[in-house]
Coordinates of C-alpha atoms in Angstrom, one line a residue:
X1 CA 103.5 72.4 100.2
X2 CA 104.3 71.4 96.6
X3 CA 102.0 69.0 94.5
X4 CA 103.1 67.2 91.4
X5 CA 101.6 65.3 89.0
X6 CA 103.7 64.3 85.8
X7 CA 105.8 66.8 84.8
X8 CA 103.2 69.8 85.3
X9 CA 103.3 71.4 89.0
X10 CA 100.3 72.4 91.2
X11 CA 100.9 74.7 94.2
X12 CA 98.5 74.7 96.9
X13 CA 98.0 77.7 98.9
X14 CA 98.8 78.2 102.6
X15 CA 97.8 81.9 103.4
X16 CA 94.4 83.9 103.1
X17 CA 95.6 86.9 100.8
X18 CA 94.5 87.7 97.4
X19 CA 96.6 89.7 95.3
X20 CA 96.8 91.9 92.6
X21 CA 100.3 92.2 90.4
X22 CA 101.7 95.7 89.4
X23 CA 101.0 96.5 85.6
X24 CA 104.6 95.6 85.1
X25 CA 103.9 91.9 86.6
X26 CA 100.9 91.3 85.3
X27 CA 102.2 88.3 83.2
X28 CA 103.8 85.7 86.3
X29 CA 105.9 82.4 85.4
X30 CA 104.3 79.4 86.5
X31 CA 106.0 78.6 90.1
X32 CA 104.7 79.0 93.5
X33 CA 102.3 81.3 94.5
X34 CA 104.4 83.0 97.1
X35 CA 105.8 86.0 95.2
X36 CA 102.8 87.9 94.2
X37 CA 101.8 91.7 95.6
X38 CA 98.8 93.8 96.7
X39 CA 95.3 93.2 97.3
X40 CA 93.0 95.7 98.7
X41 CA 91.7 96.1 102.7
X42 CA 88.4 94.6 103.1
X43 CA 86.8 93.8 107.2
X44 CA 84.9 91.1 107.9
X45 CA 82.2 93.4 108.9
X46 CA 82.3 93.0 105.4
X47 CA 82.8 89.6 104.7
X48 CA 81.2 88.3 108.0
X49 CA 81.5 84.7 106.9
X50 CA 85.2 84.7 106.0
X51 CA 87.3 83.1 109.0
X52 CA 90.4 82.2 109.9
X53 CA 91.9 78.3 110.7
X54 CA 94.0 78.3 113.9
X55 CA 96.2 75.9 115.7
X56 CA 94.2 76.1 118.9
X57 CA 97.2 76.7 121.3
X58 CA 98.2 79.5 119.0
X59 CA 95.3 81.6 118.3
X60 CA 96.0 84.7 120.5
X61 CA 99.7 84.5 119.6
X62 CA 101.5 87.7 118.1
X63 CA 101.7 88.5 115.5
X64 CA 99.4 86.4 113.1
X65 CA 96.9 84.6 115.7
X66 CA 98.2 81.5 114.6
X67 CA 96.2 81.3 111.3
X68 CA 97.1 79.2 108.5
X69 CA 94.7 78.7 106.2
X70 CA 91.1 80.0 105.7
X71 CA 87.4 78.6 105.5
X72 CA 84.0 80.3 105.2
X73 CA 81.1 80.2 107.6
X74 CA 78.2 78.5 106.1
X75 CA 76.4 77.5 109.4
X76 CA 76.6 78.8 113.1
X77 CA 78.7 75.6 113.8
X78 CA 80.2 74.7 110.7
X79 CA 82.6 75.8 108.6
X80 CA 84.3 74.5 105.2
X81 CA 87.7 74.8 103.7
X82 CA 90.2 72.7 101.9
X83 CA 90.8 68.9 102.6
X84 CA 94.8 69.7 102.0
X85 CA 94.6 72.2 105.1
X86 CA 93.2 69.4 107.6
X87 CA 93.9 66.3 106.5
X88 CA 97.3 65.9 108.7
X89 CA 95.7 67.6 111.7
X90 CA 93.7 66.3 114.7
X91 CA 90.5 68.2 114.9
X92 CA 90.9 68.9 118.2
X93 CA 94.3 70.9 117.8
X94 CA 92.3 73.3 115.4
X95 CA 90.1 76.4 116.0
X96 CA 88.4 78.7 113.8
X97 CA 88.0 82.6 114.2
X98 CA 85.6 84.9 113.0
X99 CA 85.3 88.6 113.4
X100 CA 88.7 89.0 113.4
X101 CA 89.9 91.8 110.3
X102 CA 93.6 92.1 111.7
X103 CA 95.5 88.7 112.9
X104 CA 97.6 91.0 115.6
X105 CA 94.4 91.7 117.5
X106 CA 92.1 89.6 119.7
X107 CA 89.0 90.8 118.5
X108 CA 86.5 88.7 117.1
X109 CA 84.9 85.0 118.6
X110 CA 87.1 81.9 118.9
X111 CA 86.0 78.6 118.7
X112 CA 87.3 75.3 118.8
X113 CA 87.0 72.5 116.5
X114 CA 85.3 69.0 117.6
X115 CA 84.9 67.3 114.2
X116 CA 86.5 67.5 110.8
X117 CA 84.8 65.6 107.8
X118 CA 87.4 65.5 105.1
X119 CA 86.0 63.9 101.4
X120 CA 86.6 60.6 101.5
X121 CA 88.3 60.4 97.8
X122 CA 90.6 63.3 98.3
X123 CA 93.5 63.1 97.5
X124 CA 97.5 64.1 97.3
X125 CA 97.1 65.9 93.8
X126 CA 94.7 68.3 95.4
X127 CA 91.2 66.3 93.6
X128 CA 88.0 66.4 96.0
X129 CA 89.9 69.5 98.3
X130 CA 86.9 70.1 100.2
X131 CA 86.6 69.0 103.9
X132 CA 83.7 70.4 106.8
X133 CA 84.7 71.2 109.8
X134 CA 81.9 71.5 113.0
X135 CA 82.3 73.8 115.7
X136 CA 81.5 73.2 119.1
X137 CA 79.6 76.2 119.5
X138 CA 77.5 78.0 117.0
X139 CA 79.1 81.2 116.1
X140 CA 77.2 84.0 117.0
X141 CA 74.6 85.9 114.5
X142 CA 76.3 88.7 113.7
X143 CA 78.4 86.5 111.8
X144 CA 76.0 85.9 108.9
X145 CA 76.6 82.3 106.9
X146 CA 77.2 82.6 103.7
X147 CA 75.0 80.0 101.1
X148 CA 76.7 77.1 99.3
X149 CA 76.4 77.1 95.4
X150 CA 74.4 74.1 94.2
X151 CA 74.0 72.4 90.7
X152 CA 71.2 75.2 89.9
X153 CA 74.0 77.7 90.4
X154 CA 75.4 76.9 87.1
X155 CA 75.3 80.5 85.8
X156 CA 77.7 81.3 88.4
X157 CA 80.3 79.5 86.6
X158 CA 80.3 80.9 83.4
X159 CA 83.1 82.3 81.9
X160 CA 83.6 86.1 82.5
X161 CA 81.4 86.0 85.8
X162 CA 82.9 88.3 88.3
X163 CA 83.9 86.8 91.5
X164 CA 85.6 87.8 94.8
X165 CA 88.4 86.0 97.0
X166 CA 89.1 86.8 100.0
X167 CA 92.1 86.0 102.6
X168 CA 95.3 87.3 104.7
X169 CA 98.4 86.6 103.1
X170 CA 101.6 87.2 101.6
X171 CA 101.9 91.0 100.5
X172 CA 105.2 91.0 97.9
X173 CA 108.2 89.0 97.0
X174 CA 110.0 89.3 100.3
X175 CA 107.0 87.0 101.7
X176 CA 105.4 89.9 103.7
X177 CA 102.1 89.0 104.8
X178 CA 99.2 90.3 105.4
X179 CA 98.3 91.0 109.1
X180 CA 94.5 92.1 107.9
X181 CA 91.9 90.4 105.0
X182 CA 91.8 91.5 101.7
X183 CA 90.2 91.1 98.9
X184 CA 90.4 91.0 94.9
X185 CA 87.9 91.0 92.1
X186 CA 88.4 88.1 89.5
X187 CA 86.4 87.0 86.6
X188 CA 85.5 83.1 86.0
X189 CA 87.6 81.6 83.2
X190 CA 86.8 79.1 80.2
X191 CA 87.6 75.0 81.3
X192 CA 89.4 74.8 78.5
X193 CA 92.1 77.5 79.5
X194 CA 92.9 75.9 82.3
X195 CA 92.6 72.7 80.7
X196 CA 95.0 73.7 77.8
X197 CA 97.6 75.1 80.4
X198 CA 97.7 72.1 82.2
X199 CA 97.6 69.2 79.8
X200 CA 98.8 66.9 82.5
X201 CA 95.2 66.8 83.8
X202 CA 95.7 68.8 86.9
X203 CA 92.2 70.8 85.9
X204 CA 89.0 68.1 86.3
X205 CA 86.0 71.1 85.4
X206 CA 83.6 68.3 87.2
X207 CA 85.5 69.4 90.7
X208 CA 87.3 72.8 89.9
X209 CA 87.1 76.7 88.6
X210 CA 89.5 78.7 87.8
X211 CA 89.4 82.5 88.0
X212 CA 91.9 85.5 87.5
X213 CA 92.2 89.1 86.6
X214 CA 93.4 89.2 83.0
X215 CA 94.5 92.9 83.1
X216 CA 96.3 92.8 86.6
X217 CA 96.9 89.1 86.9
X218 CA 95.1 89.0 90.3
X219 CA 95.1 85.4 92.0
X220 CA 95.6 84.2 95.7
X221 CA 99.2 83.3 97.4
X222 CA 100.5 81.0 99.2
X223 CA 98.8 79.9 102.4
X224 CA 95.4 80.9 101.0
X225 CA 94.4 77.2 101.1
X226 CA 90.3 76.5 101.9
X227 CA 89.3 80.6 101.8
X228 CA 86.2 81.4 100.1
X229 CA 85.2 82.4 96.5
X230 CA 82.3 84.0 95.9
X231 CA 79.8 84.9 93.3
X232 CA 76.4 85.8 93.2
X233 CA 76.1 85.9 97.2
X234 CA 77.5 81.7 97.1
X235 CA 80.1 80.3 97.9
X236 CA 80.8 79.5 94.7
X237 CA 84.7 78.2 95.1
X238 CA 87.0 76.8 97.9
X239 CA 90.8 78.0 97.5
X240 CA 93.1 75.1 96.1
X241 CA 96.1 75.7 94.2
X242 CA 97.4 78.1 91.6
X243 CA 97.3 76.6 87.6
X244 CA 100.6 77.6 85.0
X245 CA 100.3 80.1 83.2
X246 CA 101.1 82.1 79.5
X247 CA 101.5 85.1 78.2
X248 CA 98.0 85.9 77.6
X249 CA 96.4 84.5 81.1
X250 CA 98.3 85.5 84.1
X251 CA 98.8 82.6 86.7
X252 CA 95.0 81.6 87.3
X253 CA 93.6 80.4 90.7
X254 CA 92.0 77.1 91.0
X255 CA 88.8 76.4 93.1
X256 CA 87.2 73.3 94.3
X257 CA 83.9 74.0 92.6
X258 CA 81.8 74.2 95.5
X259 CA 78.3 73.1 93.6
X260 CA 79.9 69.8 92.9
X261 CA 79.8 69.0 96.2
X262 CA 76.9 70.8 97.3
X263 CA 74.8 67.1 98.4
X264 CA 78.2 65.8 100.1
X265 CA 78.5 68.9 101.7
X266 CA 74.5 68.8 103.0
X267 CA 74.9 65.7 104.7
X268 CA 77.5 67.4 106.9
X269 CA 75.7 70.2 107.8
X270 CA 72.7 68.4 109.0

């Protein structure tokens, strides 16, 4: 899916990989996150919270289960993700796994989607990308929740404060992906880097974050769309689309900023 506003391009992601570029790729041209490599094995022993968004008829086909985007666990029955993966669906052709490290398995607990809340002023240039999706049964405990940042969370968006993503996705620039969940280490970046490389106003810092890995250019790929960022043991970021990039900051990943929404997102976890 491509986004554009004015001249300056935003690419939303449609995987859950993270990546890490080679040293000799650490610097990437601003185009579609779809030709970006590595990322390291992670489970979801690990990541308990990190699941998987299925088209329900699909989600014990080979080889990928059917997934196509991701979300995080944040109650037993409710899950959130990006507004861009949802919006065009019916809830009730969705499902959400958990549990499940490697898409080519059927391991882990399935459930299916009965209602999908997406923000009411989203919209096509990827602004208020955060939608709530309820299950209709909880998940069970061993898949721990993970906490939603709130506006007393703000330290968790400083510049240089390490985060994690997390997703399956594409692997290289043949469009490999990733048949099991990875993860990558990224640090927060200043507003006004992403601000300054995308003059257009793509990058609101009242609804996103941005984050990379400035020595290995580290970022998610394509089809990484509503998978979690997190800092400090929060949710701190909902994936959303890739920002342009320089010389001196490799292609940076932009968030929803999750504590901006933390009261919208209350109400639908009551």
């Amino acid at each position: 899916m491509t986004m554009t506003r004015l001249t300056y391009p935003r690419w939303p992601a449609l995987v859950c990989l993270l990546v890490l570029v080679g040293a000799g790729l650490a610097v990437l041209p601003a185009h579609p996150a779809q030709a970006v490599v590595g990322g390291r094995k992670t489970s979801t022993a690990a990541a308990p919270w990190a699941v998987t968004l299925n088209l329900w008829r699909q989600t014990d086909s080979y080889p990928r289960s059917g997934q196509f985007c991701g979300g995080t666990l944040v109650r037993p029955t409710k899950v959130v993700t990006a507004a861009h993966c949802v919006v065009d669906e019916a809830a009730t052709d969705l499902g959400v796994v958990a549990g499940r490290t490697d898409l080519r398995r059927h391991e882990g607990t399935l459930r299916k989607v009965t209602k999908a809340w997406i923000h009411p002023r989203f919209g096509r240039h990827l602004e208020n990308d955060v939608a709530v999706l309820t299950l209709d049964k909880p998940m069970p405990s061993r898949y721990t929740p993970l906490p939603v940042a709130t506006a007393a969370d703000r330290g968790l968006y400083r510049p240089g404060t390490g985060a994690r993503v997390y997703g399956w996705g594409l692997l290289d620039y043949e469009d490999h992906q990733a048949n099991v969940l990875r993860a990558a280490n990224l640090r927060v970046l200043p507003d006004r880097t992403c601000q300054r490389l995308n003059p257009g106003g793509d990058f609101d810092p009242r609804m996103h974050v941005c984050a990379n890995d400035s020595v290995s250019g580290a970022h998610h790929a394509q089809g990484d769309s509503g998978g979690p960022l997190v800092a400090g043991g929060k949710l701190t970021g909902i994936v959303s689309w890739l920002a342009n990039s320089n010389a001196t900051t490799p292609t940076p990943g932009v968030y929803t900023r999750v504590a901006a929404y933390s009261r919208e997102i209350g109400r639908q976890l009551r």
